[in-house]
Amino acid sequence: MFAWGVNCRNIRQHNMKVSVNLARGLFNALKTAPPALARSHFTYYPTTATSDKGDLQKMNMFQAINQAMDIALDEDPSALLFGEDVGFGGVFRCSMNLRDKYGKQRVFNTPLCEQGIAGFAIGVANAGATAIAEIQFADYIFPAFDQIVNEAAKYRYRSGGMYDCGSLTIRAPCGAVGHGALYHSQSPEAYFAHTPGLKVVIPRGPIKAKGLLLACIKDPNPCIVFEPKTLYRAAVEQVPTGVYTSELGKADILREGNDVTLIGWGTQVHVLLEVADLAKKELNVDCEVIDLVSILPWDRDTVCNSASKTGRVVVAHEAPYTQGFGSELAAYIQEKCFLRLEAPVKRVTGWDTPFPHVFEPFYLPDKHRCLAAVKDIVNY
Amino acid sequence: MLRTLSRVSELPIVVKQLQKNAAQAGVSKTNNYATEATVQVNRPFKLHRLDEGPETTVKLTKDEALKYYTQMQTIRRIETAAGNLYKEKIIRGFCHLYSGQEACAVGMKAAMRDVDNIISAYRVHGWTYLMGVPPAGVLCELTGVQGGCARGKGGSMHMYAPNFFGGNGIVGAQVPLGTGVALACKYKGNGGMCLALYGDGAANQGQVFEAYNMAYLWKLPVIFVCENNNYGMGTSAERASCNTDYYTRGDALPGIWVDGMDVLAVRSATEFAIDYVNKNGPLIMETNTYRYSGHSMSDPGTSYRTREEIQEVRQKRDPITSFKEMCIELGLINADEIKAIDLKVRKEVDEATAVAKSDSELAPSHLWTDVYSNNLETKIRGTIAYDIDHVSERKGVNH
């Protein structure tokens, strides 16, 4: 009956010894929940491809990613694809059939050694070949953190431009999935956003995933694509079958509005699109929804233009509050748009706790918390 | 292969050569009086940089036999229950089963003393039970309810008990941790040591080698245990490791290869290793074993190996069946006792399963407990619309 799966038993069966505020929030959330809900905390809003992109095909996100890698391997004979279980298609099926098509010299499994995978990929890229490396879960990327931050990001700078690993792309599934608990749910984008020399992007669906991945593979800088794992199957769109890229560093305005700017990325974009609907319906507030798409570099112009127009900005992300990427947005917006702001920039985020096991629905910046933030910022 | 067995009882000692498969062994069962037997381990140990290895002839008492059988059977049933709960979608997310590997944990536990410690990785449901958590505590943790040993806050892989520093969700991360626990043992001088367990997949993580090196330099009482079940997720050991003799991979560190399907061999090797590491410093022990299930519940486990291979191990090398048959032949346990244990285990795990299904989650307020011991900021950040104090509830068992 509820979107929250097993946790609802708790709500029904037990008196919660929680603060009055929280209890009220939860029960309001239950009251406003529509009767038929999917298990996930968001409703998917598909993107429509522009008509100039050629043939379209219905695909989910893992299929779109598969096609992007297929194109990259086909176009570029130097391209290699590897990671844990990648030869079999990967745990999320993104590399299905690619080993059969391109051979095990180009598409292969690695041992379980993230630091080694990243270092190896950097070496491949340094030598001028194209490396597409998969880290099986973004939560597992931390053994590779040193290689990515200290080696990949700084190679060009420290060699005075003599060497670089620009043909490196790392893919890693990130974000909440409903039951991933501590080590299969995290969103580590902010850690990498602190590192000059890298590019970091997060797609919101199949069309974007394919375009961004191809752009990253072609971009002459080391790139990381964090793919929200809950979208691999849940996100289905009509995806152009040909070659195209999505511009790195460019945000998308998905809905225009004059009252409040809502900024998110990945799965959170879909939460915010629903919040925009709810805000219109319940508060008669027109929200502008921006998918930031690119975390590093991020699209300052689009964000600041919107902030200057609406004067009210809510940023939402799954990662915790403190030093989440929302902090950078809030700081920059107040610096550049101070006189145009009607209210302080608000952040709705995961809590400053580890990503919880059974309490995921409370932790996530869901539509109820985002809508409450819209209400607050309008009434500031 | 032959296994030499001898029966010790009030009756004169009888020594017989038996077929490995006890069922075919032609030993006439004359009585149930045997209280102790001498057993030859099934497959010889292999040694690396060691002049002497573990005892290959070991004693087994009736009480021990009953205990090991009960423990292995309980682990098997817990795992079966966990698999079913996962299929019923009551366990969500991640669930890694230990079925087939029971003799490793039970054998090691049999050799451990009260001062000894253990840390492991993904497949820890059985270990959690062996280290004192009842089956309900394991299954409740998997279903995320408050009767779980981490009160439902950890879930699969994150189970703990005194002297058991947990499972770990990050491949290989527990190995240096276990080395640190061994340092603490040495520093305290309490005579304890630490078993640091990892799989053949994790054996290729860099930090495993960093741990070897530190442990050897400082002569730490740590046994690095590579539970080699032949597959790191979906990749076979040969495809992932340049050297699949995991017991030799510590370079200067000595190593022992053990048949991980033979509980008595594992016990004997662990006894030897405990003594060795306390006197000389670290050692690697490879237990050669097999997992019947896939890597996790989302892996059917048949795309990278054949069903025949799994069937063959089940039929010929199953750690529980082979141990049971041997005990029956030795007259240490009779068929009625086996039946009674099976019934008791089944009942206990069934009851635990019922609890795991019906118990409730902790109240949502526990989302913000135990993040820090004493938060400098009293309020949890990021909790828009709520005003939540940080709460520290539990004091660790290590204090």
PDB file of N, CA, C and O in Angstrom, chain A residues 6 9-10 14 17-18 22 39 84-85 88 109 111-114 136 140 179 183-184 321-322 347-349 351-353 356-359 362 369, chain B residues 92-94 122 144 152-153 155 157-158 170 201 204-205 233-235 240 357 359-368 381-384 386:
ATOM      1  N   VAL A   6       8.851  -2.350   3.706  1.00  0.00           N
ATOM      2  CA  VAL A   6       8.788  -2.981   5.013  1.00  0.00           C
ATOM      3  C   VAL A   6       8.656  -1.983   6.151  1.00  0.00           C
ATOM      4  O   VAL A   6       8.108  -2.294   7.191  1.00  0.00           O
ATOM      5  N   ARG A   9       5.368  -1.225   8.178  1.00  0.00           N
ATOM      6  CA  ARG A   9       4.869  -2.058   9.264  1.00  0.00           C
ATOM      7  C   ARG A   9       5.130  -1.369  10.586  1.00  0.00           C
ATOM      8  O   ARG A   9       4.302  -1.380  11.487  1.00  0.00           O
ATOM      9  N   ASN A  10       6.271  -0.796  10.641  1.00  0.00           N
ATOM     10  CA  ASN A  10       6.664  -0.118  11.859  1.00  0.00           C
ATOM     11  C   ASN A  10       5.703   1.005  12.199  1.00  0.00           C
ATOM     12  O   ASN A  10       5.274   1.184  13.332  1.00  0.00           O
ATOM     13  N   HIS A  14       3.507   0.413  15.637  1.00  0.00           N
ATOM     14  CA  HIS A  14       4.145   0.875  16.861  1.00  0.00           C
ATOM     15  C   HIS A  14       3.973   2.360  17.110  1.00  0.00           C
ATOM     16  O   HIS A  14       3.908   3.153  16.208  1.00  0.00           O
ATOM     17  N   LYS A  17       8.399   6.643  19.283  1.00  0.00           N
ATOM     18  CA  LYS A  17       8.899   7.562  20.299  1.00  0.00           C
ATOM     19  C   LYS A  17       9.806   8.557  19.601  1.00  0.00           C
ATOM     20  O   LYS A  17      11.014   8.510  19.701  1.00  0.00           O
ATOM     21  N   VAL A  18       9.212   9.402  18.847  1.00  0.00           N
ATOM     22  CA  VAL A  18      10.011  10.370  18.103  1.00  0.00           C
ATOM     23  C   VAL A  18       9.458  11.753  18.387  1.00  0.00           C
ATOM     24  O   VAL A  18       8.410  11.910  19.005  1.00  0.00           O
ATOM     25  N   LEU A  22       8.574  15.256  13.925  1.00  0.00           N
ATOM     26  CA  LEU A  22       8.853  14.192  12.964  1.00  0.00           C
ATOM     27  C   LEU A  22       7.599  13.352  12.748  1.00  0.00           C
ATOM     28  O   LEU A  22       7.221  13.038  11.625  1.00  0.00           O
ATOM     29  N   ARG A  39       7.192   1.209  -5.600  1.00  0.00           N
ATOM     30  CA  ARG A  39       8.033   1.036  -4.423  1.00  0.00           C
ATOM     31  C   ARG A  39       9.039   2.154  -4.251  1.00  0.00           C
ATOM     32  O   ARG A  39       9.487   2.430  -3.170  1.00  0.00           O
ATOM     33  N   GLU A  84      35.011  -5.147 -12.772  1.00  0.00           N
ATOM     34  CA  GLU A  84      34.648  -6.404 -12.128  1.00  0.00           C
ATOM     35  C   GLU A  84      33.384  -6.984 -12.778  1.00  0.00           C
ATOM     36  O   GLU A  84      32.345  -6.318 -12.811  1.00  0.00           O
ATOM     37  N   ASP A  85      33.498  -8.168 -13.312  1.00  0.00           N
ATOM     38  CA  ASP A  85      32.379  -8.868 -13.962  1.00  0.00           C
ATOM     39  C   ASP A  85      31.868  -8.198 -15.233  1.00  0.00           C
ATOM     40  O   ASP A  85      30.793  -8.540 -15.743  1.00  0.00           O
ATOM     41  N   PHE A  88      30.971 -10.343 -18.367  1.00  0.00           N
ATOM     42  CA  PHE A  88      29.676 -11.043 -18.409  1.00  0.00           C
ATOM     43  C   PHE A  88      28.518 -10.086 -18.628  1.00  0.00           C
ATOM     44  O   PHE A  88      27.369 -10.492 -18.614  1.00  0.00           O
ATOM     45  N   ASN A 109      36.981  -8.870 -17.715  1.00  0.00           N
ATOM     46  CA  ASN A 109      36.860  -8.806 -16.248  1.00  0.00           C
ATOM     47  C   ASN A 109      38.201  -8.457 -15.638  1.00  0.00           C
ATOM     48  O   ASN A 109      39.236  -8.925 -16.092  1.00  0.00           O
ATOM     49  N   PRO A 111      40.295  -8.483 -11.746  1.00  0.00           N
ATOM     50  CA  PRO A 111      40.142  -8.940 -10.359  1.00  0.00           C
ATOM     51  C   PRO A 111      39.424  -7.876  -9.532  1.00  0.00           C
ATOM     52  O   PRO A 111      39.193  -6.755 -10.000  1.00  0.00           O
ATOM     53  N   LEU A 112      39.097  -8.223  -8.290  1.00  0.00           N
ATOM     54  CA  LEU A 112      38.426  -7.269  -7.407  1.00  0.00           C
ATOM     55  C   LEU A 112      39.481  -6.364  -6.771  1.00  0.00           C
ATOM     56  O   LEU A 112      40.030  -6.688  -5.730  1.00  0.00           O
ATOM     57  N   CYS A 113      39.790  -5.288  -7.430  1.00  0.00           N
ATOM     58  CA  CYS A 113      40.866  -4.422  -6.929  1.00  0.00           C
ATOM     59  C   CYS A 113      40.678  -3.035  -7.506  1.00  0.00           C
ATOM     60  O   CYS A 113      41.243  -2.697  -8.532  1.00  0.00           O
ATOM     61  N   GLU A 114      39.866  -2.234  -6.830  1.00  0.00           N
ATOM     62  CA  GLU A 114      39.470  -0.946  -7.403  1.00  0.00           C
ATOM     63  C   GLU A 114      40.649  -0.016  -7.622  1.00  0.00           C
ATOM     64  O   GLU A 114      40.713   0.704  -8.615  1.00  0.00           O
ATOM     65  N   GLN A 136      32.282  -1.168  -9.695  1.00  0.00           N
ATOM     66  CA  GLN A 136      30.990  -1.850  -9.643  1.00  0.00           C
ATOM     67  C   GLN A 136      29.909  -1.092  -8.872  1.00  0.00           C
ATOM     68  O   GLN A 136      28.739  -1.114  -9.242  1.00  0.00           O
ATOM     69  N   TYR A 140      32.314   1.590  -3.770  1.00  0.00           N
ATOM     70  CA  TYR A 140      33.592   0.874  -3.808  1.00  0.00           C
ATOM     71  C   TYR A 140      34.704   1.731  -4.413  1.00  0.00           C
ATOM     72  O   TYR A 140      35.809   1.241  -4.636  1.00  0.00           O
ATOM     73  N   HIS A 179      16.936  -0.364  -1.107  1.00  0.00           N
ATOM     74  CA  HIS A 179      17.318  -1.386  -0.146  1.00  0.00           C
ATOM     75  C   HIS A 179      18.821  -1.606  -0.143  1.00  0.00           C
ATOM     76  O   HIS A 179      19.291  -2.674   0.199  1.00  0.00           O
ATOM     77  N   TYR A 183      26.514   0.444   2.005  1.00  0.00           N
ATOM     78  CA  TYR A 183      27.579   0.415   1.007  1.00  0.00           C
ATOM     79  C   TYR A 183      27.111   0.158  -0.422  1.00  0.00           C
ATOM     80  O   TYR A 183      27.897  -0.261  -1.255  1.00  0.00           O
ATOM     81  N   HIS A 184      25.848   0.345  -0.668  1.00  0.00           N
ATOM     82  CA  HIS A 184      25.376   0.217  -2.044  1.00  0.00           C
ATOM     83  C   HIS A 184      24.405   1.351  -2.365  1.00  0.00           C
ATOM     84  O   HIS A 184      23.509   1.192  -3.172  1.00  0.00           O
ATOM     85  N   TYR A 321      24.122  16.566   4.041  1.00  0.00           N
ATOM     86  CA  TYR A 321      23.998  18.022   4.002  1.00  0.00           C
ATOM     87  C   TYR A 321      25.366  18.705   4.016  1.00  0.00           C
ATOM     88  O   TYR A 321      25.691  19.489   3.122  1.00  0.00           O
ATOM     89  N   THR A 322      26.149  18.389   5.040  1.00  0.00           N
ATOM     90  CA  THR A 322      27.416  19.088   5.226  1.00  0.00           C
ATOM     91  C   THR A 322      28.399  18.768   4.106  1.00  0.00           C
ATOM     92  O   THR A 322      28.727  17.597   3.884  1.00  0.00           O
ATOM     93  N   ARG A 347      18.770  24.069   1.267  1.00  0.00           N
ATOM     94  CA  ARG A 347      19.248  22.746   0.850  1.00  0.00           C
ATOM     95  C   ARG A 347      18.387  21.655   1.492  1.00  0.00           C
ATOM     96  O   ARG A 347      18.184  21.680   2.703  1.00  0.00           O
ATOM     97  N   VAL A 348      17.897  20.775   0.659  1.00  0.00           N
ATOM     98  CA  VAL A 348      17.168  19.598   1.162  1.00  0.00           C
ATOM     99  C   VAL A 348      17.992  18.383   0.744  1.00  0.00           C
ATOM    100  O   VAL A 348      18.165  18.124  -0.441  1.00  0.00           O
ATOM    101  N   THR A 349      18.475  17.654   1.715  1.00  0.00           N
ATOM    102  CA  THR A 349      19.483  16.622   1.404  1.00  0.00           C
ATOM    103  C   THR A 349      19.296  15.385   2.266  1.00  0.00           C
ATOM    104  O   THR A 349      18.428  15.349   3.141  1.00  0.00           O
ATOM    105  N   TRP A 351      20.523  13.147   5.336  1.00  0.00           N
ATOM    106  CA  TRP A 351      20.923  13.639   6.653  1.00  0.00           C
ATOM    107  C   TRP A 351      22.411  13.392   6.900  1.00  0.00           C
ATOM    108  O   TRP A 351      23.012  12.571   6.219  1.00  0.00           O
ATOM    109  N   ASP A 352      22.922  14.056   7.897  1.00  0.00           N
ATOM    110  CA  ASP A 352      24.320  13.817   8.272  1.00  0.00           C
ATOM    111  C   ASP A 352      24.423  12.554   9.119  1.00  0.00           C
ATOM    112  O   ASP A 352      24.834  12.566  10.284  1.00  0.00           O
ATOM    113  N   THR A 353      24.008  11.457   8.529  1.00  0.00           N
ATOM    114  CA  THR A 353      24.155  10.139   9.153  1.00  0.00           C
ATOM    115  C   THR A 353      24.693   9.217   8.059  1.00  0.00           C
ATOM    116  O   THR A 353      24.608   9.558   6.883  1.00  0.00           O
ATOM    117  N   PRO A 356      21.280   4.912   5.793  1.00  0.00           N
ATOM    118  CA  PRO A 356      20.698   3.896   6.679  1.00  0.00           C
ATOM    119  C   PRO A 356      20.165   2.667   5.948  1.00  0.00           C
ATOM    120  O   PRO A 356      19.890   2.718   4.758  1.00  0.00           O
ATOM    121  N   HIS A 357      20.032   1.608   6.692  1.00  0.00           N
ATOM    122  CA  HIS A 357      19.549   0.332   6.151  1.00  0.00           C
ATOM    123  C   HIS A 357      18.027   0.352   6.013  1.00  0.00           C
ATOM    124  O   HIS A 357      17.500   0.492   4.922  1.00  0.00           O
ATOM    125  N   VAL A 358      17.313   0.283   7.144  1.00  0.00           N
ATOM    126  CA  VAL A 358      15.845   0.230   7.020  1.00  0.00           C
ATOM    127  C   VAL A 358      15.193   1.611   7.035  1.00  0.00           C
ATOM    128  O   VAL A 358      14.002   1.719   6.792  1.00  0.00           O
ATOM    129  N   PHE A 359      15.968   2.661   7.302  1.00  0.00           N
ATOM    130  CA  PHE A 359      15.352   3.989   7.426  1.00  0.00           C
ATOM    131  C   PHE A 359      15.517   4.851   6.175  1.00  0.00           C
ATOM    132  O   PHE A 359      15.369   6.057   6.224  1.00  0.00           O
ATOM    133  N   PHE A 362      13.146   7.763   5.304  1.00  0.00           N
ATOM    134  CA  PHE A 362      13.186   8.976   6.126  1.00  0.00           C
ATOM    135  C   PHE A 362      14.406   9.818   5.796  1.00  0.00           C
ATOM    136  O   PHE A 362      14.404  11.029   5.956  1.00  0.00           O
ATOM    137  N   ARG A 369       9.589  16.467   1.845  1.00  0.00           N
ATOM    138  CA  ARG A 369      10.553  17.397   2.430  1.00  0.00           C
ATOM    139  C   ARG A 369      10.875  18.528   1.454  1.00  0.00           C
ATOM    140  O   ARG A 369      11.040  19.676   1.862  1.00  0.00           O
TER     141      ARG A 369
ATOM    142  N   ARG B  92      15.561  -7.685   1.925  1.00  0.00           N
ATOM    143  CA  ARG B  92      15.745  -6.869   0.720  1.00  0.00           C
ATOM    144  C   ARG B  92      17.234  -6.607   0.526  1.00  0.00           C
ATOM    145  O   ARG B  92      18.000  -6.650   1.476  1.00  0.00           O
ATOM    146  N   GLY B  93      17.596  -6.305  -0.681  1.00  0.00           N
ATOM    147  CA  GLY B  93      18.953  -5.841  -0.950  1.00  0.00           C
ATOM    148  C   GLY B  93      19.956  -6.961  -1.099  1.00  0.00           C
ATOM    149  O   GLY B  93      19.919  -7.685  -2.076  1.00  0.00           O
ATOM    150  N   PHE B  94      20.832  -7.109  -0.119  1.00  0.00           N
ATOM    151  CA  PHE B  94      21.982  -7.973  -0.310  1.00  0.00           C
ATOM    152  C   PHE B  94      21.978  -9.144   0.652  1.00  0.00           C
ATOM    153  O   PHE B  94      21.607  -9.014   1.798  1.00  0.00           O
ATOM    154  N   TYR B 122      31.773 -10.899   3.547  1.00  0.00           N
ATOM    155  CA  TYR B 122      30.366 -10.928   3.142  1.00  0.00           C
ATOM    156  C   TYR B 122      29.575 -12.069   3.795  1.00  0.00           C
ATOM    157  O   TYR B 122      28.449 -11.892   4.209  1.00  0.00           O
ATOM    158  N   GLY B 144      16.033  -6.753   8.882  1.00  0.00           N
ATOM    159  CA  GLY B 144      16.065  -5.342   9.282  1.00  0.00           C
ATOM    160  C   GLY B 144      15.177  -5.014  10.464  1.00  0.00           C
ATOM    161  O   GLY B 144      14.708  -3.882  10.592  1.00  0.00           O
ATOM    162  N   GLY B 152      18.965  -4.372  13.368  1.00  0.00           N
ATOM    163  CA  GLY B 152      18.407  -4.083  12.046  1.00  0.00           C
ATOM    164  C   GLY B 152      19.067  -2.906  11.359  1.00  0.00           C
ATOM    165  O   GLY B 152      18.688  -2.540  10.250  1.00  0.00           O
ATOM    166  N   LYS B 153      20.070  -2.323  11.993  1.00  0.00           N
ATOM    167  CA  LYS B 153      20.699  -1.140  11.395  1.00  0.00           C
ATOM    168  C   LYS B 153      21.821  -1.494  10.416  1.00  0.00           C
ATOM    169  O   LYS B 153      22.266  -0.647   9.656  1.00  0.00           O
ATOM    170  N   GLY B 155      22.084  -4.911   8.649  1.00  0.00           N
ATOM    171  CA  GLY B 155      21.626  -5.774   7.563  1.00  0.00           C
ATOM    172  C   GLY B 155      22.713  -6.755   7.165  1.00  0.00           C
ATOM    173  O   GLY B 155      23.677  -6.976   7.899  1.00  0.00           O
ATOM    174  N   MET B 157      25.869  -8.558   5.886  1.00  0.00           N
ATOM    175  CA  MET B 157      27.294  -8.231   5.960  1.00  0.00           C
ATOM    176  C   MET B 157      27.663  -7.470   7.232  1.00  0.00           C
ATOM    177  O   MET B 157      28.819  -7.461   7.612  1.00  0.00           O
ATOM    178  N   HIS B 158      26.688  -6.809   7.876  1.00  0.00           N
ATOM    179  CA  HIS B 158      27.061  -5.975   9.022  1.00  0.00           C
ATOM    180  C   HIS B 158      26.498  -6.570  10.307  1.00  0.00           C
ATOM    181  O   HIS B 158      25.510  -6.103  10.847  1.00  0.00           O
ATOM    182  N   ILE B 170      33.020  -3.883   2.103  1.00  0.00           N
ATOM    183  CA  ILE B 170      34.017  -3.423   1.139  1.00  0.00           C
ATOM    184  C   ILE B 170      35.080  -4.513   0.979  1.00  0.00           C
ATOM    185  O   ILE B 170      35.723  -4.907   1.951  1.00  0.00           O
ATOM    186  N   GLY B 201      38.524 -13.779  -4.165  1.00  0.00           N
ATOM    187  CA  GLY B 201      38.359 -12.520  -4.898  1.00  0.00           C
ATOM    188  C   GLY B 201      39.097 -11.390  -4.227  1.00  0.00           C
ATOM    189  O   GLY B 201      39.857 -10.645  -4.848  1.00  0.00           O
ATOM    190  N   ASN B 204      43.115 -10.333  -4.157  1.00  0.00           N
ATOM    191  CA  ASN B 204      43.839  -9.493  -5.111  1.00  0.00           C
ATOM    192  C   ASN B 204      43.782  -8.011  -4.778  1.00  0.00           C
ATOM    193  O   ASN B 204      44.264  -7.182  -5.539  1.00  0.00           O
ATOM    194  N   GLN B 205      43.164  -7.661  -3.678  1.00  0.00           N
ATOM    195  CA  GLN B 205      43.118  -6.252  -3.267  1.00  0.00           C
ATOM    196  C   GLN B 205      44.482  -5.852  -2.700  1.00  0.00           C
ATOM    197  O   GLN B 205      45.094  -6.596  -1.929  1.00  0.00           O
ATOM    198  N   MET B 233      33.049 -13.335  -6.952  1.00  0.00           N
ATOM    199  CA  MET B 233      31.815 -12.981  -7.665  1.00  0.00           C
ATOM    200  C   MET B 233      31.668 -13.922  -8.862  1.00  0.00           C
ATOM    201  O   MET B 233      31.583 -15.123  -8.667  1.00  0.00           O
ATOM    202  N   GLY B 234      31.682 -13.391 -10.090  1.00  0.00           N
ATOM    203  CA  GLY B 234      31.462 -14.259 -11.249  1.00  0.00           C
ATOM    204  C   GLY B 234      32.730 -14.664 -11.976  1.00  0.00           C
ATOM    205  O   GLY B 234      32.668 -15.154 -13.097  1.00  0.00           O
ATOM    206  N   THR B 235      33.888 -14.434 -11.364  1.00  0.00           N
ATOM    207  CA  THR B 235      35.138 -14.732 -12.054  1.00  0.00           C
ATOM    208  C   THR B 235      35.882 -15.840 -11.322  1.00  0.00           C
ATOM    209  O   THR B 235      36.098 -15.746 -10.119  1.00  0.00           O
ATOM    210  N   ALA B 240      41.286 -14.650 -12.254  1.00  0.00           N
ATOM    211  CA  ALA B 240      41.495 -13.419 -11.478  1.00  0.00           C
ATOM    212  C   ALA B 240      42.863 -13.350 -10.814  1.00  0.00           C
ATOM    213  O   ALA B 240      43.330 -12.260 -10.499  1.00  0.00           O
ATOM    214  N   LYS B 357      10.187 -12.616  10.641  1.00  0.00           N
ATOM    215  CA  LYS B 357       9.084 -12.119   9.817  1.00  0.00           C
ATOM    216  C   LYS B 357       8.153 -11.202  10.599  1.00  0.00           C
ATOM    217  O   LYS B 357       7.532 -10.302  10.039  1.00  0.00           O
ATOM    218  N   ASP B 359       8.762  -9.615  13.793  1.00  0.00           N
ATOM    219  CA  ASP B 359       9.310  -8.553  14.637  1.00  0.00           C
ATOM    220  C   ASP B 359       9.201  -7.219  13.885  1.00  0.00           C
ATOM    221  O   ASP B 359       9.051  -7.185  12.669  1.00  0.00           O
ATOM    222  N   SER B 360       9.279  -6.123  14.626  1.00  0.00           N
ATOM    223  CA  SER B 360       9.137  -4.817  13.971  1.00  0.00           C
ATOM    224  C   SER B 360      10.483  -4.114  13.891  1.00  0.00           C
ATOM    225  O   SER B 360      11.419  -4.438  14.612  1.00  0.00           O
ATOM    226  N   GLU B 361      10.554  -3.120  13.014  1.00  0.00           N
ATOM    227  CA  GLU B 361      11.766  -2.324  12.923  1.00  0.00           C
ATOM    228  C   GLU B 361      11.884  -1.433  14.146  1.00  0.00           C
ATOM    229  O   GLU B 361      10.897  -1.149  14.824  1.00  0.00           O
ATOM    230  N   LEU B 362      13.098  -0.959  14.359  1.00  0.00           N
ATOM    231  CA  LEU B 362      13.282   0.071  15.373  1.00  0.00           C
ATOM    232  C   LEU B 362      12.484   1.298  14.959  1.00  0.00           C
ATOM    233  O   LEU B 362      12.220   1.509  13.781  1.00  0.00           O
ATOM    234  N   ALA B 363      12.137   2.120  15.931  1.00  0.00           N
ATOM    235  CA  ALA B 363      11.445   3.366  15.615  1.00  0.00           C
ATOM    236  C   ALA B 363      12.353   4.233  14.743  1.00  0.00           C
ATOM    237  O   ALA B 363      13.579   4.149  14.840  1.00  0.00           O
ATOM    238  N   PRO B 364      11.764   5.061  13.889  1.00  0.00           N
ATOM    239  CA  PRO B 364      12.582   5.887  12.996  1.00  0.00           C
ATOM    240  C   PRO B 364      13.598   6.764  13.726  1.00  0.00           C
ATOM    241  O   PRO B 364      14.589   7.175  13.140  1.00  0.00           O
ATOM    242  N   SER B 365      13.369   7.024  14.998  1.00  0.00           N
ATOM    243  CA  SER B 365      14.324   7.868  15.729  1.00  0.00           C
ATOM    244  C   SER B 365      15.725   7.261  15.742  1.00  0.00           C
ATOM    245  O   SER B 365      16.714   7.963  15.927  1.00  0.00           O
ATOM    246  N   HIS B 366      15.814   5.969  15.519  1.00  0.00           N
ATOM    247  CA  HIS B 366      17.133   5.339  15.535  1.00  0.00           C
ATOM    248  C   HIS B 366      17.943   5.618  14.285  1.00  0.00           C
ATOM    249  O   HIS B 366      19.102   5.241  14.200  1.00  0.00           O
ATOM    250  N   LEU B 367      17.315   6.285  13.323  1.00  0.00           N
ATOM    251  CA  LEU B 367      18.086   6.731  12.163  1.00  0.00           C
ATOM    252  C   LEU B 367      19.243   7.621  12.601  1.00  0.00           C
ATOM    253  O   LEU B 367      20.307   7.615  12.004  1.00  0.00           O
ATOM    254  N   TRP B 368      19.049   8.384  13.640  1.00  0.00           N
ATOM    255  CA  TRP B 368      20.101   9.340  14.003  1.00  0.00           C
ATOM    256  C   TRP B 368      20.815   8.977  15.314  1.00  0.00           C
ATOM    257  O   TRP B 368      21.452   9.818  15.920  1.00  0.00           O
ATOM    258  N   ARG B 381      22.487  17.609  11.223  1.00  0.00           N
ATOM    259  CA  ARG B 381      22.280  18.528  10.110  1.00  0.00           C
ATOM    260  C   ARG B 381      21.570  17.830   8.948  1.00  0.00           C
ATOM    261  O   ARG B 381      21.658  16.626   8.794  1.00  0.00           O
ATOM    262  N   GLY B 382      20.918  18.618   8.152  1.00  0.00           N
ATOM    263  CA  GLY B 382      20.281  18.073   6.954  1.00  0.00           C
ATOM    264  C   GLY B 382      18.851  17.635   7.191  1.00  0.00           C
ATOM    265  O   GLY B 382      18.201  17.111   6.310  1.00  0.00           O
ATOM    266  N   THR B 383      18.342  17.868   8.385  1.00  0.00           N
ATOM    267  CA  THR B 383      17.012  17.365   8.725  1.00  0.00           C
ATOM    268  C   THR B 383      15.986  18.490   8.636  1.00  0.00           C
ATOM    269  O   THR B 383      15.428  18.905   9.632  1.00  0.00           O
ATOM    270  N   ILE B 384      15.781  18.971   7.436  1.00  0.00           N
ATOM    271  CA  ILE B 384      14.860  20.091   7.246  1.00  0.00           C
ATOM    272  C   ILE B 384      13.474  19.736   7.780  1.00  0.00           C
ATOM    273  O   ILE B 384      12.985  18.630   7.588  1.00  0.00           O
ATOM    274  N   TYR B 386      12.689  19.151  10.672  1.00  0.00           N
ATOM    275  CA  TYR B 386      12.773  18.455  11.944  1.00  0.00           C
ATOM    276  C   TYR B 386      13.850  19.127  12.786  1.00  0.00           C
ATOM    277  O   TYR B 386      14.707  19.828  12.269  1.00  0.00           O
TER     278      TYR B 386
END
